[in-house]
């Protein structure tokens, strides 16, 4: 089915009109890494499985080489680069319509955008709270009109409303600070669809009127990544999967609903407590935003079924522990977690468990004791991804 899937991926990192190239101070360092990482997931066999060619994947990136001495007026990508890529997909739809096949292009369209962004508004403070616009490379301060931004939700909604895809998934890692603009870029004419039979999910890196963040990632040799995209891809790679009661064993479904919950719960794990406290004080806590259709919160949008990833957990048992360590996943008996014999306490029993909530029980000095354990996939702070459970 993924042979019917497509992807539009945009990563803009160099903004001569907003950066300080003479002093080597770009304002962003993560969008190119993020866009390429998303593409890697999109084409992976254990990821999106999209056909890896120029017909199915449209990549629009800042050119290599950094800012250099590029004049802001010549900087790219520009809006026309995005329009051209969108029109290549529209051409398929219009040809299908002319051939009597309808407007449908394929099963699913992924749209990913990373760079500087705004929440465009014709009236300051009254913008569409389900919109975000990616700024183009040739933008200048105070000149944010239709020539210099692409409204991501509008583009995604156009493909959805015009019956081009069964599902449209939009991911935007850009700021959404409310900005008054002279005109909002709506460049796509209606093609005659509008059955509203398809499904859509829009996931934004931050709430309306707030900013996104990027950070140096220690697990990526110091590369800078957008925190939203880093968390997003960790979820898409399996961590956002939830168990399917109809499927035995540790197999799970990544749905739009489970993905947005994963983002909300785990994006904070890339910040220190000091950073979180400061962002909370400024009312800028990291919290993604989303919008799904139909009104099922995305539960009916199945992105992928995957084996549940397992994460290291260490159970620390004191003297007096005896019998078996019992572990129940979501309070359910499961054959995948047989009892583990306690030997030679005090001892440490290492295990690898899928993300989720567990009830663990063991006898200590002939008294039954239990612990509720939540495996997040990130482990305890400062413990290299390991979750420690002490009885």
GROMACS .gro file of N, CA and C in nm, residues 258-328:
model
  213
  258UNK      N    1  -0.235   0.798   1.913
  258UNK     CA    2  -0.125   0.757   2.001
  258UNK      C    3  -0.001   0.843   1.978
  259UNK      N    4   0.017   0.889   1.854
  259UNK     CA    5   0.133   0.973   1.824
  259UNK      C    6   0.122   1.109   1.892
  260UNK      N    7   0.005   1.171   1.886
  260UNK     CA    8  -0.009   1.302   1.949
  260UNK      C    9   0.002   1.291   2.100
  261UNK      N   10  -0.048   1.181   2.158
  261UNK     CA   11  -0.031   1.161   2.302
  261UNK      C   12   0.114   1.138   2.339
  262UNK      N   13   0.185   1.064   2.255
  262UNK     CA   14   0.327   1.041   2.280
  262UNK      C   15   0.404   1.173   2.278
  263UNK      N   16   0.376   1.256   2.179
  263UNK     CA   17   0.443   1.385   2.170
  263UNK      C   18   0.415   1.470   2.293
  264UNK      N   19   0.291   1.477   2.332
  264UNK     CA   20   0.254   1.558   2.448
  264UNK      C   21   0.324   1.511   2.575
  265UNK      N   22   0.335   1.379   2.591
  265UNK     CA   23   0.392   1.324   2.714
  265UNK      C   24   0.544   1.324   2.716
  266UNK      N   25   0.608   1.322   2.598
  266UNK     CA   26   0.752   1.294   2.596
  266UNK      C   27   0.840   1.405   2.541
  267UNK      N   28   0.783   1.509   2.482
  267UNK     CA   29   0.868   1.614   2.427
  267UNK      C   30   0.948   1.682   2.538
  268UNK      N   31   0.894   1.683   2.657
  268UNK     CA   32   0.962   1.748   2.770
  268UNK      C   33   1.087   1.672   2.814
  269UNK      N   34   1.100   1.547   2.772
  269UNK     CA   35   1.216   1.468   2.816
  269UNK      C   36   1.347   1.518   2.758
  270UNK      N   37   1.343   1.605   2.658
  270UNK     CA   38   1.466   1.658   2.599
  270UNK      C   39   1.511   1.788   2.666
  271UNK      N   40   1.442   1.828   2.772
  271UNK     CA   41   1.479   1.950   2.844
  271UNK      C   42   1.516   1.917   2.987
  272UNK      N   43   1.604   1.997   3.043
  272UNK     CA   44   1.637   1.982   3.184
  272UNK      C   45   1.523   2.040   3.268
  273UNK      N   46   1.521   2.005   3.395
  273UNK     CA   47   1.417   2.057   3.482
  273UNK      C   48   1.428   2.208   3.496
  274UNK      N   49   1.551   2.260   3.494
  274UNK     CA   50   1.569   2.405   3.500
  274UNK      C   51   1.507   2.472   3.379
  275UNK      N   52   1.530   2.412   3.260
  275UNK     CA   53   1.471   2.467   3.138
  275UNK      C   54   1.319   2.460   3.142
  276UNK      N   55   1.266   2.350   3.191
  276UNK     CA   56   1.121   2.335   3.198
  276UNK      C   57   1.060   2.437   3.295
  277UNK      N   58   1.127   2.457   3.408
  277UNK     CA   59   1.076   2.553   3.506
  277UNK      C   60   1.075   2.694   3.449
  278UNK      N   61   1.180   2.729   3.375
  278UNK     CA   62   1.188   2.863   3.318
  278UNK      C   63   1.082   2.881   3.209
  279UNK      N   64   1.062   2.780   3.126
  279UNK     CA   65   0.960   2.789   3.022
  279UNK      C   66   0.820   2.797   3.083
  280UNK      N   67   0.799   2.726   3.193
  280UNK     CA   68   0.671   2.733   3.261
  280UNK      C   69   0.648   2.873   3.318
  281UNK      N   70   0.753   2.931   3.374
  281UNK     CA   71   0.742   3.066   3.430
  281UNK      C   72   0.704   3.167   3.322
  282UNK      N   73   0.756   3.145   3.201
  282UNK     CA   74   0.728   3.235   3.090
  282UNK      C   75   0.602   3.195   3.013
  283UNK      N   76   0.529   3.095   3.064
  283UNK     CA   77   0.411   3.041   2.995
  283UNK      C   78   0.447   2.993   2.855
  284UNK      N   79   0.565   2.930   2.843
  284UNK     CA   80   0.614   2.881   2.715
  284UNK      C   81   0.649   2.732   2.723
  285UNK      N   82   0.577   2.658   2.804
  285UNK     CA   83   0.607   2.516   2.819
  285UNK      C   84   0.594   2.445   2.684
  286UNK      N   85   0.684   2.347   2.657
  286UNK     CA   86   0.678   2.277   2.528
  286UNK      C   87   0.555   2.189   2.520
  287UNK      N   88   0.466   2.221   2.429
  287UNK     CA   89   0.344   2.142   2.413
  287UNK      C   90   0.299   2.147   2.268
  288UNK      N   91   0.304   2.035   2.199
  288UNK     CA   92   0.259   2.031   2.059
  288UNK      C   93   0.109   2.057   2.048
  289UNK      N   94   0.064   2.083   1.928
  289UNK     CA   95  -0.077   2.106   1.901
  289UNK      C   96  -0.119   2.014   1.786
  290UNK      N   97  -0.246   1.985   1.777
  290UNK     CA   98  -0.291   1.892   1.673
  290UNK      C   99  -0.435   1.920   1.634
  291UNK      N  100  -0.471   1.869   1.516
  291UNK     CA  101  -0.607   1.877   1.467
  291UNK      C  102  -0.631   1.757   1.376
  292UNK      N  103  -0.734   1.681   1.405
  292UNK     CA  104  -0.764   1.560   1.326
  292UNK      C  105  -0.906   1.565   1.274
  293UNK      N  106  -0.929   1.493   1.165
  293UNK     CA  107  -1.062   1.477   1.109
  293UNK      C  108  -1.072   1.335   1.053
  294UNK      N  109  -1.182   1.265   1.072
  294UNK     CA  110  -1.303   1.307   1.143
  294UNK      C  111  -1.280   1.317   1.293
  295UNK      N  112  -1.387   1.346   1.367
  295UNK     CA  113  -1.375   1.378   1.509
  295UNK      C  114  -1.354   1.253   1.593
  296UNK      N  115  -1.250   1.181   1.566
  296UNK     CA  116  -1.216   1.062   1.644
  296UNK      C  117  -1.081   1.080   1.711
  297UNK      N  118  -1.030   1.203   1.707
  297UNK     CA  119  -0.900   1.236   1.765
  297UNK      C  120  -0.787   1.160   1.698
  298UNK      N  121  -0.811   1.109   1.580
  298UNK     CA  122  -0.707   1.038   1.508
  298UNK      C  123  -0.698   0.890   1.540
  299UNK      N  124  -0.791   0.838   1.619
  299UNK     CA  125  -0.784   0.697   1.656
  299UNK      C  126  -0.803   0.606   1.535
  300UNK      N  127  -0.871   0.655   1.432
  300UNK     CA  128  -0.897   0.572   1.314
  300UNK      C  129  -0.795   0.595   1.204
  301UNK      N  130  -0.689   0.669   1.232
  301UNK     CA  131  -0.581   0.687   1.135
  301UNK      C  132  -0.466   0.598   1.177
  302UNK      N  133  -0.456   0.482   1.117
  302UNK     CA  134  -0.351   0.386   1.150
  302UNK      C  135  -0.229   0.416   1.065
  303UNK      N  136  -0.124   0.466   1.130
  303UNK     CA  137  -0.002   0.501   1.057
  303UNK      C  138   0.081   0.377   1.029
  304UNK      N  139   0.097   0.290   1.130
  304UNK     CA  140   0.179   0.171   1.108
  304UNK      C  141   0.160   0.074   1.224
  305UNK      N  142   0.168  -0.056   1.193
  305UNK     CA  143   0.170  -0.161   1.295
  305UNK      C  144   0.312  -0.212   1.308
  306UNK      N  145   0.364  -0.216   1.430
  306UNK     CA  146   0.505  -0.248   1.452
  306UNK      C  147   0.521  -0.337   1.574
  307UNK      N  148   0.632  -0.412   1.581
  307UNK     CA  149   0.666  -0.476   1.708
  307UNK      C  150   0.696  -0.367   1.811
  308UNK      N  151   0.645  -0.387   1.932
  308UNK     CA  152   0.670  -0.286   2.034
  308UNK      C  153   0.817  -0.285   2.072
  309UNK      N  154   0.877  -0.167   2.074
  309UNK     CA  155   1.015  -0.154   2.116
  309UNK      C  156   1.028  -0.186   2.264
  310UNK      N  157   1.140  -0.244   2.298
  310UNK     CA  158   1.166  -0.276   2.439
  310UNK      C  159   1.277  -0.187   2.493
  311UNK      N  160   1.266  -0.152   2.621
  311UNK     CA  161   1.359  -0.059   2.683
  311UNK      C  162   1.412  -0.119   2.812
  312UNK      N  163   1.538  -0.088   2.849
  312UNK     CA  164   1.600  -0.151   2.966
  312UNK      C  165   1.538  -0.106   3.099
  313UNK      N  166   1.507  -0.205   3.181
  313UNK     CA  167   1.454  -0.181   3.316
  313UNK      C  168   1.534  -0.269   3.412
  314UNK      N  169   1.570  -0.215   3.527
  314UNK     CA  170   1.642  -0.293   3.628
  314UNK      C  171   1.561  -0.295   3.757
  315UNK      N  172   1.530  -0.416   3.804
  315UNK     CA  173   1.457  -0.434   3.929
  315UNK      C  174   1.558  -0.463   4.040
  316UNK      N  175   1.560  -0.379   4.142
  316UNK     CA  176   1.654  -0.393   4.253
  316UNK      C  177   1.581  -0.456   4.372
  317UNK      N  178   1.622  -0.577   4.409
  317UNK     CA  179   1.556  -0.653   4.515
  317UNK      C  180   1.647  -0.663   4.637
  318UNK      N  181   1.593  -0.639   4.758
  318UNK     CA  182   1.675  -0.639   4.879
  318UNK      C  183   1.689  -0.780   4.938
  319UNK      N  184   1.766  -0.790   5.048
  319UNK     CA  185   1.768  -0.914   5.124
  319UNK      C  186   1.627  -0.947   5.170
  320UNK      N  187   1.595  -1.072   5.169
  320UNK     CA  188   1.462  -1.115   5.209
  320UNK      C  189   1.367  -1.137   5.093
  321UNK      N  190   1.409  -1.096   4.975
  321UNK     CA  191   1.325  -1.121   4.857
  321UNK      C  192   1.329  -1.269   4.823
  322UNK      N  193   1.215  -1.322   4.781
  322UNK     CA  194   1.209  -1.465   4.752
  322UNK      C  195   1.097  -1.492   4.652
  323UNK      N  196   1.095  -1.616   4.604
  323UNK     CA  197   0.990  -1.656   4.511
  323UNK      C  198   1.014  -1.602   4.372
  324UNK      N  199   0.912  -1.548   4.311
  324UNK     CA  200   0.919  -1.500   4.173
  324UNK      C  201   0.883  -1.352   4.166
  325UNK      N  202   0.948  -1.283   4.074
  325UNK     CA  203   0.910  -1.146   4.040
  325UNK      C  204   0.801  -1.154   3.934
  326UNK      N  205   0.682  -1.104   3.967
  326UNK     CA  206   0.569  -1.107   3.875
  326UNK      C  207   0.554  -0.969   3.809
  327UNK      N  208   0.536  -0.969   3.679
  327UNK     CA  209   0.521  -0.843   3.605
  327UNK      C  210   0.398  -0.853   3.517
  328UNK      N  211   0.306  -0.759   3.534
  328UNK     CA  212   0.185  -0.758   3.454
  328UNK      C  213   0.181  -0.629   3.372
   0.00000   0.00000   0.00000
